Coordinates of C-alpha atoms and ligand atoms in Angstrom, one line a residue:
X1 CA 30.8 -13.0 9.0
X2 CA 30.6 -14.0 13.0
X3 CA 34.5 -13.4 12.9
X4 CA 34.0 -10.1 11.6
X5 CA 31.4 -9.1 14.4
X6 CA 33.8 -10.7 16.8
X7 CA 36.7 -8.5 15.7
X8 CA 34.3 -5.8 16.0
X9 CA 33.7 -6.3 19.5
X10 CA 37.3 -6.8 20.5
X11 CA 38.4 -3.7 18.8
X12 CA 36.2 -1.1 21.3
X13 CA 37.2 -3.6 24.3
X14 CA 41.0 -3.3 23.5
X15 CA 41.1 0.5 22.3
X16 CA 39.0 1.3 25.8
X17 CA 42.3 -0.7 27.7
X18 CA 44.8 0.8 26.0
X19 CA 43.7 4.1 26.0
X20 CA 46.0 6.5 27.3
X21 CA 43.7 8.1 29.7
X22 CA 41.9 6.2 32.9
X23 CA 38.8 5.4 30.6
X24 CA 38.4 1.9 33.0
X25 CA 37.3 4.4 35.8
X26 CA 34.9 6.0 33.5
X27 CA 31.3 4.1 33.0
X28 CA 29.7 4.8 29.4
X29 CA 26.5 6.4 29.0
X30 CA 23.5 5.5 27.7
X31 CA 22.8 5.3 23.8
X32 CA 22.2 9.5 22.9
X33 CA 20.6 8.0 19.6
X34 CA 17.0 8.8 19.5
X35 CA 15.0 6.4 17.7
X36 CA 18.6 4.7 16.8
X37 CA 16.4 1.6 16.8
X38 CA 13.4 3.1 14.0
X39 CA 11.0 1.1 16.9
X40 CA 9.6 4.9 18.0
X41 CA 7.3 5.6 14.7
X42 CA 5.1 3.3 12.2
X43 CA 6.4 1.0 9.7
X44 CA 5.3 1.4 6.3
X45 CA 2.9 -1.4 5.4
X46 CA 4.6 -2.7 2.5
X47 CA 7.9 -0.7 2.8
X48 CA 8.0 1.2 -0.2
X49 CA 6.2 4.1 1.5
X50 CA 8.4 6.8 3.0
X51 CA 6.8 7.1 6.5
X52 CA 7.3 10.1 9.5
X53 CA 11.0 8.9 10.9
X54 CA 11.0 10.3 14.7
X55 CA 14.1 12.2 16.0
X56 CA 15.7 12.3 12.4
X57 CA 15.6 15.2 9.8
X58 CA 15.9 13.7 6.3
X59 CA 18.2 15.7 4.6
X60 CA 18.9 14.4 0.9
X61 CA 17.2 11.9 -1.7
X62 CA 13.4 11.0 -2.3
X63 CA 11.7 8.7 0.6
X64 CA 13.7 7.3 3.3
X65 CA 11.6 4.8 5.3
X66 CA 11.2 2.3 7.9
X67 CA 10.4 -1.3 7.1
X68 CA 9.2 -4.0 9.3
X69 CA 11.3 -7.1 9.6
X70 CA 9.5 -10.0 7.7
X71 CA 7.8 -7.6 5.1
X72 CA 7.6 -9.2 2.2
X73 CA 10.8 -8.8 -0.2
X74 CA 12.8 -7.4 2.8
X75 CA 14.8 -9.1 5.8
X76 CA 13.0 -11.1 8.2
X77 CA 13.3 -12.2 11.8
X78 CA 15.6 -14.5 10.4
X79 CA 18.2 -12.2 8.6
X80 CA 21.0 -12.5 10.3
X81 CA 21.3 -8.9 12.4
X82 CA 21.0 -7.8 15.8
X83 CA 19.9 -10.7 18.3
X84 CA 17.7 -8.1 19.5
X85 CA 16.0 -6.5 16.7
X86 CA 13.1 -4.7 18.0
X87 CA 10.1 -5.1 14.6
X88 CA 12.0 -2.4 12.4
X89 CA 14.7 -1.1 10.3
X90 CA 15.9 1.8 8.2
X91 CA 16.1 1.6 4.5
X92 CA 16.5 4.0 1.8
X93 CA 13.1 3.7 0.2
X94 CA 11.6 3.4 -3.6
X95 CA 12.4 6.9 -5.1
X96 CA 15.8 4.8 -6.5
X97 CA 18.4 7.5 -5.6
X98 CA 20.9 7.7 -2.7
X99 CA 19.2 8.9 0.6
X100 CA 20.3 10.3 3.8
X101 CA 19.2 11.3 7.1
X102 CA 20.4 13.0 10.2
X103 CA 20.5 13.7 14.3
X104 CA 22.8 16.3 16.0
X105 CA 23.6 14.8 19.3
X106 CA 24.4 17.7 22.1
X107 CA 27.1 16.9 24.0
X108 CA 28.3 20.6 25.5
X109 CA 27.7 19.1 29.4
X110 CA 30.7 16.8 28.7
X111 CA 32.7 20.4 27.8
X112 CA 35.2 20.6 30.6
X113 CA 36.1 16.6 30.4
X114 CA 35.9 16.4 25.9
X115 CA 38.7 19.6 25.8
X116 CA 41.1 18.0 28.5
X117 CA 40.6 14.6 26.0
X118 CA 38.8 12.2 28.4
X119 CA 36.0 11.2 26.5
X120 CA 35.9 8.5 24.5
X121 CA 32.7 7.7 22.1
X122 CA 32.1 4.2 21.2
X123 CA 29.7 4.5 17.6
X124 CA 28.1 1.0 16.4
X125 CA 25.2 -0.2 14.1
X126 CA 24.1 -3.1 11.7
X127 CA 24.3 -2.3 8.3
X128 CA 22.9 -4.5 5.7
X129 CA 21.6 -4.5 2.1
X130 CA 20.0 -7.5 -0.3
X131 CA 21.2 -10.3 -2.1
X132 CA 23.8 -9.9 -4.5
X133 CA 22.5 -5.9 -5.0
X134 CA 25.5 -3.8 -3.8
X135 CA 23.1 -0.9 -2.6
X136 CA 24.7 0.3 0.9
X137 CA 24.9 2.0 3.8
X138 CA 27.2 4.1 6.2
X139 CA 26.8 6.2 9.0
X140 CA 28.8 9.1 9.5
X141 CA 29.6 11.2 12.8
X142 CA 31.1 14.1 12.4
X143 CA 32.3 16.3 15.7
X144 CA 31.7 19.7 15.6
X145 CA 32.1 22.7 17.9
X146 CA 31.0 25.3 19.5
X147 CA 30.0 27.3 16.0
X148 CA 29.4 24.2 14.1
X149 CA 32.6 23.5 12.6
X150 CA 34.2 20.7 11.7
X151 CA 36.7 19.1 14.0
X152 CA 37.0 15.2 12.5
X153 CA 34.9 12.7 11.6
X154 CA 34.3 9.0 12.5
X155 CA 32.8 6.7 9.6
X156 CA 31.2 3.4 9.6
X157 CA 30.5 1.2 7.3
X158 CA 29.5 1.1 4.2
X159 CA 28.9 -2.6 4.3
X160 CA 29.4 -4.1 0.4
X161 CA 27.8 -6.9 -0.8
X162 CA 31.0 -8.8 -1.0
X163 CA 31.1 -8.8 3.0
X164 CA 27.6 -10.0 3.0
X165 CA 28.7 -12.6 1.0
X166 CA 26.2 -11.8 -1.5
X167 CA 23.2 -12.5 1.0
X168 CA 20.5 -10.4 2.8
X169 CA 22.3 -9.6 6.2
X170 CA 23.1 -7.1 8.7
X171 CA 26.8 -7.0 9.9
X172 CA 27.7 -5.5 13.0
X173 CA 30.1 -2.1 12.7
X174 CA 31.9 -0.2 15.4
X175 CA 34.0 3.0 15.4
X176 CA 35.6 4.0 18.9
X177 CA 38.3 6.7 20.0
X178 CA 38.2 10.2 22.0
X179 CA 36.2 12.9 21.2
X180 CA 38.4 16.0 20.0
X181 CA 38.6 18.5 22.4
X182 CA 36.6 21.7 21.7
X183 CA 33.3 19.0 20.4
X184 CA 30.3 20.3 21.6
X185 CA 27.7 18.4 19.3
X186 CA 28.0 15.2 16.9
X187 CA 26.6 14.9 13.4
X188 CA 25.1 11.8 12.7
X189 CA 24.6 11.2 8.9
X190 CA 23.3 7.8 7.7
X191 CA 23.4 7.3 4.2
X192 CA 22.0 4.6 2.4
X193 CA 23.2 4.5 -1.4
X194 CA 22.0 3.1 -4.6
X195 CA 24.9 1.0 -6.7
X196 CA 22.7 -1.8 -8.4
X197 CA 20.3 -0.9 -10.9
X198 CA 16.7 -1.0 -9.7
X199 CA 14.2 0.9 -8.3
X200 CA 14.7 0.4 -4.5
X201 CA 17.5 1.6 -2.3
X202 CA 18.5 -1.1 -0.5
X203 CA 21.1 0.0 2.3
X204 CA 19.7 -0.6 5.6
X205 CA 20.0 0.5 8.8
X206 CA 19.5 -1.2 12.5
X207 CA 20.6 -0.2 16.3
X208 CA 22.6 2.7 15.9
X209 CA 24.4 3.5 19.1
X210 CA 26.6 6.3 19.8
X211 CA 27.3 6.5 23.6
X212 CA 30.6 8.7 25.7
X213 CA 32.4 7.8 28.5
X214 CA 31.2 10.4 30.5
X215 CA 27.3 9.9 32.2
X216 CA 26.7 14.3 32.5
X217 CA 25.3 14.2 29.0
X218 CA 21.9 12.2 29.3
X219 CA 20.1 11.1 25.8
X220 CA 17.3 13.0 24.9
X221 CA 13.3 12.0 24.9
X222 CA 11.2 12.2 21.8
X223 CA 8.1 13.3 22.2
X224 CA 5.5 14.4 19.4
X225 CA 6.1 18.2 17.9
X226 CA 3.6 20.5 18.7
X227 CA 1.7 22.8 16.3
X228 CA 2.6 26.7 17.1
X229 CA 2.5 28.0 13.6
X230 CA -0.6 27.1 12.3
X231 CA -3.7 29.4 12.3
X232 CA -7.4 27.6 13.0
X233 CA -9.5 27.4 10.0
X234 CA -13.0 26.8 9.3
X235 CA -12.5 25.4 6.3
X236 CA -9.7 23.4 4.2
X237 CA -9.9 22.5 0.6
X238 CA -7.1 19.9 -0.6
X239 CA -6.1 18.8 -4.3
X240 CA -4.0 16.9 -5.4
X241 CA -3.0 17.2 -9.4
X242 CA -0.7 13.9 -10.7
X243 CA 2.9 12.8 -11.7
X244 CA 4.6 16.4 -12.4
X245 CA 8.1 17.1 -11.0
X246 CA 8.2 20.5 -9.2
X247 CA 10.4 22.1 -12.1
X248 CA 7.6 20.9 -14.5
X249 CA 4.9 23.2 -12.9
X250 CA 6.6 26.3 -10.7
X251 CA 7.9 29.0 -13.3
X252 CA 7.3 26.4 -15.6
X253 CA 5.1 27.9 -19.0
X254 CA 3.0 25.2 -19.6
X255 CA 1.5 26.1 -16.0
X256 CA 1.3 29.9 -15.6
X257 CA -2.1 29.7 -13.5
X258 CA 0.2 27.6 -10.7
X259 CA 2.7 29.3 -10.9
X260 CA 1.1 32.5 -10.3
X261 CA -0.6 31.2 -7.1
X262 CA 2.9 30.3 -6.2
X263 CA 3.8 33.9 -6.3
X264 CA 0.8 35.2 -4.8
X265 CA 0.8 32.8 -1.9
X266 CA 3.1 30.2 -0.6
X267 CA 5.1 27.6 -2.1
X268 CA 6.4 24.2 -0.1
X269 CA 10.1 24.2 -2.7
X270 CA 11.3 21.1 -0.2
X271 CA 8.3 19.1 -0.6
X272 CA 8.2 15.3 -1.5
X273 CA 5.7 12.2 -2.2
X274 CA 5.4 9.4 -0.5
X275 CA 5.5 6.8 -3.0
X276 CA 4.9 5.3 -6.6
X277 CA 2.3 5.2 -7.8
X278 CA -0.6 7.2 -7.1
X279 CA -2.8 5.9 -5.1
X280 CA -0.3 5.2 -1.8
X281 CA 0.0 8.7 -1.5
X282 CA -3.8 9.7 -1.7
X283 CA -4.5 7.3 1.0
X284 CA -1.4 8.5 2.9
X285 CA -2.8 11.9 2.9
X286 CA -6.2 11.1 3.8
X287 CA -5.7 8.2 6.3
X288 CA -1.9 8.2 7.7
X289 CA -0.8 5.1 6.3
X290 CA -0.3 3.9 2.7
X291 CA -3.0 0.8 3.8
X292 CA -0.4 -1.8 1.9
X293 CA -1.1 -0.5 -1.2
X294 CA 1.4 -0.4 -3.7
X295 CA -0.8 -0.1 -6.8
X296 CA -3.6 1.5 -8.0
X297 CA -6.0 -1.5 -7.3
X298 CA -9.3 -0.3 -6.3
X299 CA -9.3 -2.6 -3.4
X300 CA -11.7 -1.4 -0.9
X301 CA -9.2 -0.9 3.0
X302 CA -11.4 -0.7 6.5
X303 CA -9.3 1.9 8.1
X304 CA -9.9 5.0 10.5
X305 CA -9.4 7.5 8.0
X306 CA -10.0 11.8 7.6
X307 CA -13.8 11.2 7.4
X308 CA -13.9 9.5 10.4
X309 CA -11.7 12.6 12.0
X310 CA -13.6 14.8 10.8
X311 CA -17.3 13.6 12.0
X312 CA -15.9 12.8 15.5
X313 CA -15.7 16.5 15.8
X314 CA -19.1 17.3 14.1
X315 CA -17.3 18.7 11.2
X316 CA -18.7 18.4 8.0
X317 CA -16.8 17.2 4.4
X318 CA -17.5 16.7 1.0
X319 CA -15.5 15.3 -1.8
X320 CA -16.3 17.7 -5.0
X321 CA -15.0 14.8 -8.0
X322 CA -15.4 16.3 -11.4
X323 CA -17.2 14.5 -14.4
X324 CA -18.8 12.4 -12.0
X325 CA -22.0 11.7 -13.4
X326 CA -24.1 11.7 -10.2
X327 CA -23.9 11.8 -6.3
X328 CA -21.9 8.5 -5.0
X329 CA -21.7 7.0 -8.7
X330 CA -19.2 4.5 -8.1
X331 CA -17.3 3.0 -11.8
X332 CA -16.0 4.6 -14.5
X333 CA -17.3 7.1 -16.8
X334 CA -15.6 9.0 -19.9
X335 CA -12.3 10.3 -18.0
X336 CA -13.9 10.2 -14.5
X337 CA -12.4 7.2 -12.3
X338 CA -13.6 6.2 -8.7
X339 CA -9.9 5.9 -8.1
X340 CA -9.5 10.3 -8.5
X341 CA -10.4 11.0 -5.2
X342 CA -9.4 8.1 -2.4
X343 CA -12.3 7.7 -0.7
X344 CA -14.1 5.0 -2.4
X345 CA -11.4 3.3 -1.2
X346 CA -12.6 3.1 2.9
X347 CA -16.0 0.9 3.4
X348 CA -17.1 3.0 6.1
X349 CA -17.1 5.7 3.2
X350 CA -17.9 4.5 0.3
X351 CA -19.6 1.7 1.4
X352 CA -21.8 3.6 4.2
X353 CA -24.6 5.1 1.9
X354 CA -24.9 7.8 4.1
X355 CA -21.9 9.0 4.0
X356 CA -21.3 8.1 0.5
X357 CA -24.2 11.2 -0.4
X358 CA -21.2 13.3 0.2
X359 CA -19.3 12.1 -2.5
X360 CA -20.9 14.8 -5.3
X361 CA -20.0 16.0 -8.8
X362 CA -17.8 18.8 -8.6
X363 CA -20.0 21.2 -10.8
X364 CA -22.7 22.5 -9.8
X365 CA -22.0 21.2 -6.2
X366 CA -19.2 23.4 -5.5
X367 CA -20.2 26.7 -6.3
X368 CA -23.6 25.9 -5.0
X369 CA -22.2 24.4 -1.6
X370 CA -19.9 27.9 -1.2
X371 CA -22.8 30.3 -1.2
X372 CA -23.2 30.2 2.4
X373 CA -20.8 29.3 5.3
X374 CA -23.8 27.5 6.6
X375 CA -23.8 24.9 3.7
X376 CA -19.7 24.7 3.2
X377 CA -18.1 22.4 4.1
X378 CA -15.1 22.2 6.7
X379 CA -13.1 19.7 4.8
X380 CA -13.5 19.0 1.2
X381 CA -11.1 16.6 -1.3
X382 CA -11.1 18.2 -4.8
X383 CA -10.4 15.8 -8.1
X384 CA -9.7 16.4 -11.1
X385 CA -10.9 14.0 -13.7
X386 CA -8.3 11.2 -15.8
X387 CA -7.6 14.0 -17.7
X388 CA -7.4 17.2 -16.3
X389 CA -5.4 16.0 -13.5
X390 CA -2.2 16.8 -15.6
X391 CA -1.4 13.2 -16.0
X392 CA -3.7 12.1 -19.1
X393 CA -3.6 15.6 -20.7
X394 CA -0.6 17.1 -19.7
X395 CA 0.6 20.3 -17.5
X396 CA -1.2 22.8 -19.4
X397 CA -4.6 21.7 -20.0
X398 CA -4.5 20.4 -16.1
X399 CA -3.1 24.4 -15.3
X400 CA -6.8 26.0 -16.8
X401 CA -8.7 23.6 -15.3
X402 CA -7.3 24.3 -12.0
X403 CA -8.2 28.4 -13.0
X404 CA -11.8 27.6 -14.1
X405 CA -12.5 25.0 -11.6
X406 CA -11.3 27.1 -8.5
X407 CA -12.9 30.3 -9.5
X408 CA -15.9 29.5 -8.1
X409 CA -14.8 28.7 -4.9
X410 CA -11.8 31.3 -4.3
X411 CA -14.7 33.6 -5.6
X412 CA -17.2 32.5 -3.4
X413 CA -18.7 34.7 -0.3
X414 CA -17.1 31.7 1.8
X415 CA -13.8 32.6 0.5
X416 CA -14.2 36.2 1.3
X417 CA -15.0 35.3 5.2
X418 CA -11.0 34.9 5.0
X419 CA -11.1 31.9 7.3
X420 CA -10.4 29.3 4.5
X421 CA -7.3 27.1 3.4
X422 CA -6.5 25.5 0.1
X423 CA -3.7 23.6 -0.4
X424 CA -2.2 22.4 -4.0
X425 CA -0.4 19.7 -4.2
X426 CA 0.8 16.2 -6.1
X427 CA 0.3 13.2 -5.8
X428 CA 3.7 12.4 -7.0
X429 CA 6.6 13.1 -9.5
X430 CA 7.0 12.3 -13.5
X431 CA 9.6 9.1 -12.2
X432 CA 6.4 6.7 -11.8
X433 CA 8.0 4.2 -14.0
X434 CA 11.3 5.0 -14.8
X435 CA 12.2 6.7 -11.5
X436 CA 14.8 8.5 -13.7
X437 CA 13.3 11.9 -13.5
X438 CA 16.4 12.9 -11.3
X439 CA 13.8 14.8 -8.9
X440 CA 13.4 11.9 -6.5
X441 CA 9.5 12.8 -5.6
X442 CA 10.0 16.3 -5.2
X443 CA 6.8 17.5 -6.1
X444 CA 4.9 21.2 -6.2
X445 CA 2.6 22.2 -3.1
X446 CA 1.1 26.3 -2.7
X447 CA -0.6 27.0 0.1
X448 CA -3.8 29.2 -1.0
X449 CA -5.0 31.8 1.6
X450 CA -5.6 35.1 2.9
X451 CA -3.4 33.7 5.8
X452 CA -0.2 33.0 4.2
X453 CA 2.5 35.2 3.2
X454 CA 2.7 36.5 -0.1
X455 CA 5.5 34.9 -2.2
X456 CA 6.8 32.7 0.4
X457 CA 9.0 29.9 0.0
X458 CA 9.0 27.5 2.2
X459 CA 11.8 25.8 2.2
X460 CA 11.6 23.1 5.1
X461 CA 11.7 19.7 3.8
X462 CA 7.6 18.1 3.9
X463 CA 6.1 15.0 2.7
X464 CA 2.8 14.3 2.7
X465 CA 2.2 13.2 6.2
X466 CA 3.2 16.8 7.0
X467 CA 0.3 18.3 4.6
X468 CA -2.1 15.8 6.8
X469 CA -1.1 16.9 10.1
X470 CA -1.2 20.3 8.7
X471 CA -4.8 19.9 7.7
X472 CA -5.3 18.1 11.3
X473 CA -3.8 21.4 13.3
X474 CA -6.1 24.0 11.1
X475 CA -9.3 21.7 11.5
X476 CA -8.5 20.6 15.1
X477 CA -8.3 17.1 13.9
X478 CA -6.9 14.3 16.1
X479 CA -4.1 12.7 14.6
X480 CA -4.5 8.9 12.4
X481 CA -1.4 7.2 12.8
X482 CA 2.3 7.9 13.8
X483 CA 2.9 9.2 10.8
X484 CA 0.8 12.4 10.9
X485 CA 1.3 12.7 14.9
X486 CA 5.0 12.5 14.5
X487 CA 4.8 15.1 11.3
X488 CA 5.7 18.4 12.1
X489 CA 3.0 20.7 10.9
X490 CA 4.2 23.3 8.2
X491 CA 6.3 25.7 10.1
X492 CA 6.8 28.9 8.1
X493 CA 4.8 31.5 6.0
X494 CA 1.6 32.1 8.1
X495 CA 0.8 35.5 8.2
Ligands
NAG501 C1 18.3 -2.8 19.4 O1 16.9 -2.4 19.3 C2 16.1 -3.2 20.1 C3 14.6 -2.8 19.8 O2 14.3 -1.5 20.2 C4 16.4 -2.9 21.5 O3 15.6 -3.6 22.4 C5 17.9 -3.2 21.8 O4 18.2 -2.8 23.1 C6 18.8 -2.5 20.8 N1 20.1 -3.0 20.9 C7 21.1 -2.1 21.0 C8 22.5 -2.7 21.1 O5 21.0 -0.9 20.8
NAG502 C1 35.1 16.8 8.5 O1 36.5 16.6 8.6 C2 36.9 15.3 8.3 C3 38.4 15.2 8.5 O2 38.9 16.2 9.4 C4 36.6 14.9 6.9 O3 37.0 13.6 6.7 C5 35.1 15.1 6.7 O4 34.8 14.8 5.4 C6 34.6 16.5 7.1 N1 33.2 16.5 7.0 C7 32.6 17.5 6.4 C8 31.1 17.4 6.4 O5 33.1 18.5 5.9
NAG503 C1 -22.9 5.6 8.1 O1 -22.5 6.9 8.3 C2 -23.4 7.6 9.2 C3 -23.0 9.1 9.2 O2 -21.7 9.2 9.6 C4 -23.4 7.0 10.6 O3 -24.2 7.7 11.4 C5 -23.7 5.6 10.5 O4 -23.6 4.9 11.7 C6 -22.9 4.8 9.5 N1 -23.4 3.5 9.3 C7 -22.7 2.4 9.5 C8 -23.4 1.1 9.2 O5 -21.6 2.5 9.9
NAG504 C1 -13.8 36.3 -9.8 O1 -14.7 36.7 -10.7 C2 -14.3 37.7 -11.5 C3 -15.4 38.2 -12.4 O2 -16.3 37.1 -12.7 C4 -13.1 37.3 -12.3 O3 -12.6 38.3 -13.1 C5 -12.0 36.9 -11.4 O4 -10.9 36.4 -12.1 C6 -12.5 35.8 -10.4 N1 -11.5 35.6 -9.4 C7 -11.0 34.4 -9.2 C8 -10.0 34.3 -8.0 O5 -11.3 33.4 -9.8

């Protein structure tokens, strides 16, 4: 494997000597990859979680991520790979189906110099995968001009299993020539692909470097994207209903209440989950990190999370579970579970028995709570019980208990002030065990409120972390982690 590195190496050296134009004269540039190295964001914990990938739009599959070398089950320090690593790589994440993501390198300053062909590119990574599993990866560049058309394209990798030699390794690629006149920007693709059975898509990623002989086009830096779309609110109501694909619930007739919220208001159709099974994702949305969960344990986590956001700003919260028997009642009861709502889950919640007094039954503390702004609260967490949620009684029962349960509150006078957000959403798709639902964690989220456009889809691609810095923008929330700072906040269909 060292000889094929080697020949790597030798083969940009000798193509930049015998190129036809004075390339020798002409000094490289510095990588125009950003976040090439997946050091700019968080980690997931465990590295099943899909996490907020900086600089890099993910454009097919279920939840891309980035994994810290040495996490358990993935390549260490050790792995052979790039001497110099950084803490993290790119694989293709726990939905089981093939993933990609994507950066569109600008390259138009180079113009006069690419069209009279004197710019060579030189394109590298490490690409690796595990074991004898022949999952993959490849990176594609494709050069494009003025008006986005194709001119050629410049593939690397995908790295089998057989050149790993059945082992967990990164091998160096490399790609080099000129770029075709008339390229103005280059299309990076990385894909990683799923061959082996199994639930994990195990083609990663490491050090991708594109760079041009010509120093006018300088890289780009990252910085974290601002909010400009979404409206304050004073208050923000999130639910979360379980394991439904998106084509199970919008249009679907098992759930016509949902589905006509989703033409009243607005509907996320690009919209995924973080992670199997549920609980990840409600700590994801509440605290910016899945915590290293990657089961529904009821392990209690000390971790900043919303509440903590939330009271730092003088804000006030509640978390309305349904068929709770009483105010902080922490076990099981009939259908209700501690683990419906996440927030047993942090000891400065649950554990604080202060805090933990705002933790109610969902009826009569609701509608009681919502007849004055004065007693409503900015941020509440809404759960349905183990069977209403849509999981233990299916779509349609979960559907009229959405319509009862929310009455009160989309009824309420505080509703009426106009100044209130409620967002829908799931905690993630039908695939929990089989990951063979073919939606890869899409999953159905409406936006309810008098501040969204009627019928509007929304069709940029979300996860989670975007709903949390959503709700962080609308409360005026500082953000948790990477994930939800780096997490564009939902763009389109304010009103
Ligand atoms: C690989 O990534 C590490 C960590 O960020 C960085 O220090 C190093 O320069 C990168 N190497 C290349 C060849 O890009
Ligand atoms: C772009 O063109 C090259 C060959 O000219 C081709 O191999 C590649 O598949 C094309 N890419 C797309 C996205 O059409
Ligand atoms: C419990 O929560 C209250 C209200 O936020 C806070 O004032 C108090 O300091 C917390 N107690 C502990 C032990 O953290
Ligand atoms: C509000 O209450 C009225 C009458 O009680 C009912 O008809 C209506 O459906 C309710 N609206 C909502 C949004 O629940």
């Amino acid at each position: 494997m060292k000889f094929i590195q080697f020949l790597g190496l030798a083969t940009i050296a000798s193509s930049v000597l015998a190129s036809p134009v004075s390339v020798s004269k002409r000094a490289f540039g510095p990588n125009l990859v950003a976040n090439g190295d997946f050091e700019t964001g968080d980690a997931d914990t465990t590295g099943y979680g899909a996490v907020t990938i900086p600089g890099w739009l993910v454009t097919s599959g279920g939840t891309p991520t980035v994994v810290s070398y040495g996490t358990s089950g993935f390549p260490s320090s050790s792995t052979t790979g790039p001497s110099n690593r950084g803490n993290n790589f790119f694989a293709g994440g726990d939905a089981g189906v093939d993933v990609s993501i994507s950066q569109t390198l600008n390259v138009a300053a180079a113009a006069t110099n690419i069209d009279s062909n004197k710019v060579q590119y030189s394109f590298s990574a490490w690409l690796g995968g595990y074991s004898t599993q022949s999952d993959q990866a490849k990176i594609v560049a494709t050069f494009l001009d003025a008006n986005g058309k194709n001119l050629t394209a410049s593939t690397i990798g995908p790295v089998t299993a057989t050149q790993r030699g059945l082992v967990t390794k990164f091998l160096s690629q490399s790609a080099t020539g000129t770029l075709p006149s008339g390229t103005r920007s280059v299309k990076l693709d990385v894909y990683s692909s799923i061959i082996s059975a199994g639930t994990y898509t195990d083609g990663y990623v490491d050090n991708i470097s594109f760079t041009i002989s010509d120093t006018s086009v300088k890289p780009i830096t990252l910085s974290p994207p601002a909010n400009t779309n979404v409206p304050k609110f004073d208050h923000v109501y999130f639910i979360f209903m379980e394991n439904s694909n998106y084509n199970q619930i919008i249009g679907a007739s098992a759930a016509p209440y949902l589905t006509s919220l989703s033409q009243k208001y607005t509907t996320l159709v690009n919209h995924y989950a973080l992670q199997h099974p549920s609980d990840p994702n409600y700590i994801a949305v509440t605290a910016g990190s899945t915590l290293g969960k990657t089961g529904d344990d009821n392990v209690a986590v000390s971790a900043r999370n919303i509440i903590d956001s939330l009271e730092d700003k003088g804000l006030k919260w509640r978390v309305y579970n349904d068929n709770m028997p009483s105010v902080c009642f922490k076990g099981t009861s009939g259908e209700y579970w501690q683990d419906d709502a996440p927030f047993y889950y942090y000891n400065d919640v649950g554990g604080n028995a202060t805090r933990c007094q705002n933790i109610v039954p969902m009826v009569p503390y609701m509608a009681n709570d919502h007849k004055s702004s004065s007693t409503a609260p900015n941020y509440a967490f809404l759960s349905a019980d183990d069977c209403d949620d849509m999981e233990g009684c299916g779509i349609a029962d979960g559907d009229s208990w959405l319509e009862n349960r929310l009455a009160p509150l989309l009824n309420s006078t505080v509703w009426a002030e106009g100044n209130s957000l409620l967002i829908i959403s799931f905690d993630e798709d039908a695939g929990q065990s089989s990951r063979s639902s073919g939606d890869s964690q899409r999953v159905a989220t409406i936006l309810v409120s008098p501040k969204v456009k009627a019928g509007c889809q929304a069709k940029t691609r979300y996860n989670h972390y975007n709903l949390l810095s959503t709700v962080n923008a609308a409360l005026g929330l500082e953000p948790l982690t990477k994930n939800d700072l780096w997490a564009q906040t939902i763009q389109e269909c304010w009103a």
